[in-house]
Amino acid sequence: MLQLRKLYVDFVTADGTVCIAYVTRVRAAGLVFAPAGLERYDAHGRREVVRGRAELVLDHEPNTPELAHLHLVLAGQRYLLELSPEQAEPAPSPNAPDDFVWRVKAARAHVRLTRLDGGAPPIEGTGYADWVELERSPRAMRLARLHWGRLHLAAGTVIYTSLERTDGSCWRAATCWPQAQPARARAIEHWSLRSGADPAQHVLHLEDLDA
């Protein structure tokens, strides 16, 4: 029996630095694990990873106030992650298959990361947050391939997911949150993915983004 809950946040700074933060809670074989981590990739491709725990206990799906201030303890250092959603309406999420939950908590947000013991200035940028729950392992779900991504564009934010199973079935969803308010988020009907030159990469083609 496996139960996984995961809160994921990422953001991109003005100089191209990408930061990823996650908080998880895993229950397996009667044991409970609650790892957290922070990854930072600068514009030159250098990677920094620190791991530890979060003060937020994931015994439920976090609400917006809880997302506003996340405290992390990583490698003995304390961090504060602040998230301020920019879209006015709650982020609608596509209907995922029955064996897992995926909800967009903030399609587009201003994110600020501060190391509370000093030593480095805060970093901030445009980001995203989602929530995932699994009640079975990816193997038990017959998961063969998963593509996920989000694009922050001048016109809005696009988030897409493609989940392929070993039996050949596929679930796909893409949504656009327009930057201009009060326009509402809408599903993107015509889009496709194809493999890039690097097997680890894929190319997204959107046909009706401006519709």
Coordinates of C-alpha atoms in Angstrom, one line a residue:
M1 CA 0.0 0.0 0.0
L2 CA 1.4 3.4 -1.1
Q3 CA 0.1 6.8 -0.4
L4 CA 1.9 9.9 -1.7
R5 CA 1.1 13.5 -1.3
K6 CA 3.2 16.2 -2.9
L7 CA 3.2 20.0 -3.1
Y8 CA 5.4 21.3 -6.0
V9 CA 6.4 24.9 -6.6
D10 CA 8.8 26.3 -9.2
F11 CA 9.7 29.8 -10.4
V12 CA 12.0 31.5 -12.9
T13 CA 13.9 34.7 -12.0
A14 CA 14.6 37.6 -14.3
D15 CA 18.2 36.3 -15.0
G16 CA 16.9 32.9 -16.0
T17 CA 17.6 31.0 -12.8
V18 CA 15.1 28.2 -12.2
C19 CA 14.2 27.2 -8.6
I20 CA 12.1 24.1 -7.7
A21 CA 10.8 23.4 -4.2
Y22 CA 8.8 20.4 -3.1
V23 CA 7.2 19.0 0.0
T24 CA 6.1 15.4 0.2
R25 CA 4.5 12.9 2.5
V26 CA 4.9 9.2 1.7
R27 CA 3.3 6.3 3.5
A28 CA 4.5 2.8 2.6
A29 CA 4.8 -0.5 4.4
G30 CA 3.6 1.1 7.6
L31 CA 6.2 3.8 7.6
V32 CA 5.8 7.5 6.9
F33 CA 8.4 9.7 5.2
A34 CA 8.2 13.5 4.8
P35 CA 11.1 14.7 2.6
A36 CA 11.4 18.2 1.2
G37 CA 13.9 19.7 -1.2
L38 CA 15.1 22.8 -3.1
E39 CA 16.8 22.7 -6.5
R40 CA 18.4 25.7 -8.2
Y41 CA 19.6 25.9 -11.8
D42 CA 21.4 29.1 -12.8
A43 CA 21.5 30.4 -16.4
H44 CA 24.8 28.6 -17.0
G45 CA 23.4 25.2 -16.2
R46 CA 24.9 24.9 -12.7
R47 CA 22.8 22.9 -10.3
E48 CA 22.5 23.2 -6.5
V49 CA 20.3 20.8 -4.5
V50 CA 19.5 20.8 -0.8
R51 CA 17.2 18.4 1.1
G52 CA 15.5 18.3 4.4
R53 CA 12.0 18.7 5.8
A54 CA 9.1 21.2 5.8
E55 CA 7.2 22.5 8.8
L56 CA 4.0 22.1 6.8
V57 CA 2.5 18.6 7.6
L58 CA 0.8 17.3 4.5
D59 CA -2.1 15.6 6.2
H60 CA -4.5 17.5 3.9
E61 CA -4.4 19.5 0.6
P62 CA -3.0 22.9 1.5
N63 CA -5.2 26.0 1.0
T64 CA -4.2 29.4 -0.3
P65 CA -3.2 30.9 3.1
E66 CA -1.0 27.9 3.9
L67 CA 0.7 28.2 0.5
A68 CA 1.5 31.9 1.1
H69 CA 4.2 31.1 3.7
L70 CA 6.0 27.8 3.5
H71 CA 8.9 27.2 6.0
L72 CA 11.6 24.7 5.0
V73 CA 14.5 23.3 6.9
L74 CA 17.1 22.1 4.4
A75 CA 20.7 21.0 5.2
G76 CA 20.4 22.8 8.6
Q77 CA 19.3 26.1 7.0
R78 CA 15.9 27.7 7.4
Y79 CA 14.1 29.0 4.3
L80 CA 10.8 30.9 3.7
L81 CA 9.0 30.4 0.5
E82 CA 6.3 33.0 -0.2
L83 CA 3.7 32.5 -3.0
S84 CA 1.3 35.1 -4.2
P85 CA -1.1 33.9 -7.0
E86 CA -1.6 36.4 -9.8
Q87 CA -4.8 35.1 -11.3
A88 CA -8.0 36.4 -9.8
E89 CA -10.0 33.2 -10.1
P90 CA -9.2 29.8 -8.5
A91 CA -7.2 27.7 -10.9
P92 CA -9.5 25.1 -12.5
S93 CA -7.8 21.7 -13.0
P94 CA -8.6 19.1 -15.7
N95 CA -10.3 15.9 -14.7
A96 CA -7.5 13.4 -14.0
P97 CA -8.0 9.6 -14.0
D98 CA -9.5 8.1 -11.0
D99 CA -6.3 6.6 -9.6
F100 CA -4.6 9.9 -8.9
V101 CA -5.3 13.6 -8.1
W102 CA -3.6 16.5 -9.8
R103 CA -4.7 20.0 -9.1
V104 CA -3.2 23.3 -10.1
K105 CA -2.9 25.5 -7.0
A106 CA -1.5 28.5 -8.7
A107 CA -1.1 28.7 -12.5
R108 CA 0.9 31.9 -12.3
A109 CA 2.3 33.4 -9.1
H110 CA 4.9 35.7 -7.7
V111 CA 7.3 33.6 -5.7
R112 CA 10.0 34.8 -3.3
L113 CA 12.6 32.6 -1.5
T114 CA 14.4 33.9 1.5
R115 CA 17.1 32.1 3.6
L116 CA 16.2 33.2 7.1
D117 CA 19.6 32.9 8.6
G118 CA 21.0 35.4 6.1
G119 CA 24.1 34.8 3.9
A120 CA 22.3 35.4 0.6
P121 CA 19.8 37.9 -0.7
P122 CA 16.2 36.7 -1.4
I123 CA 15.5 35.6 -4.9
E124 CA 12.1 36.0 -6.6
G125 CA 10.3 35.4 -9.9
T126 CA 7.3 34.1 -11.8
G127 CA 6.2 30.7 -10.7
Y128 CA 3.6 27.9 -10.4
A129 CA 2.3 25.4 -7.8
D130 CA 0.4 22.1 -8.0
W131 CA -0.8 19.3 -5.8
V132 CA -0.5 15.5 -6.5
E133 CA -1.9 12.5 -4.6
L134 CA -1.2 8.9 -5.5
E135 CA -2.8 5.9 -3.8
R136 CA -0.9 3.3 -5.9
S137 CA 2.7 3.1 -7.2
P138 CA 3.4 4.3 -10.8
R139 CA 4.1 0.6 -11.6
A140 CA 0.7 -0.5 -10.2
M141 CA -0.9 2.3 -12.2
R142 CA 0.8 0.9 -15.4
L143 CA 2.3 4.3 -16.0
A144 CA 4.6 4.2 -19.1
R145 CA 5.4 7.8 -19.8
L146 CA 4.5 11.2 -18.3
H147 CA 5.0 14.6 -20.0
W148 CA 4.2 17.7 -18.0
G149 CA 5.1 21.4 -18.5
R150 CA 4.0 25.0 -18.1
L151 CA 4.8 28.1 -20.1
H152 CA 4.5 31.6 -18.8
L153 CA 3.8 33.7 -22.0
A154 CA 3.0 37.4 -22.4
A155 CA -0.6 36.4 -23.3
G156 CA -1.0 34.0 -20.3
T157 CA 0.1 30.7 -18.8
V158 CA -0.3 27.3 -20.5
I159 CA -0.1 24.1 -18.5
Y160 CA -0.2 20.7 -20.1
T161 CA 0.0 17.0 -19.1
S162 CA 0.1 13.8 -21.1
L163 CA 0.0 10.5 -19.2
E164 CA 0.5 7.2 -21.2
R165 CA -0.1 3.8 -19.8
T166 CA 1.5 0.4 -20.7
D167 CA -1.8 -0.7 -22.3
G168 CA -1.6 2.1 -24.8
S169 CA -4.3 4.3 -23.3
C170 CA -3.5 8.0 -22.8
W171 CA -4.9 10.9 -20.8
R172 CA -4.1 14.5 -21.9
A173 CA -5.1 17.9 -20.8
A174 CA -4.0 21.5 -21.6
T175 CA -5.3 24.7 -20.1
C176 CA -4.6 28.4 -20.8
W177 CA -5.0 31.1 -18.1
P178 CA -5.1 34.4 -20.0
Q179 CA -3.0 37.2 -18.4
A180 CA -5.7 39.8 -19.1
Q181 CA -8.4 39.8 -16.5
P182 CA -11.3 39.1 -16.2
A183 CA -10.8 36.5 -19.0
R184 CA -11.4 33.0 -17.7
A185 CA -9.2 30.0 -18.0
R186 CA -10.1 27.6 -20.8
A187 CA -9.2 24.2 -22.1
I188 CA -7.0 24.0 -25.2
E189 CA -8.6 21.5 -27.5
H190 CA -6.0 21.3 -30.3
W191 CA -2.5 20.5 -29.2
S192 CA 0.2 17.8 -29.6
L193 CA 3.5 16.6 -28.3
R194 CA 6.4 15.1 -30.2
S195 CA 9.8 13.9 -29.2
G196 CA 12.7 16.3 -29.6
A197 CA 16.3 15.5 -30.8
D198 CA 17.1 14.7 -27.2
P199 CA 15.0 11.7 -25.9
A200 CA 14.6 13.6 -22.6
Q201 CA 13.0 16.6 -24.4
H202 CA 9.7 17.0 -26.2
V203 CA 8.1 19.7 -28.4
L204 CA 4.7 21.2 -27.7
H205 CA 2.6 22.4 -30.6
L206 CA -0.5 24.6 -29.8
E207 CA -3.0 25.3 -32.5
D208 CA -5.7 27.4 -30.8
L209 CA -3.9 29.4 -28.1
D210 CA -5.4 32.6 -29.4
A211 CA -8.9 31.3 -30.0

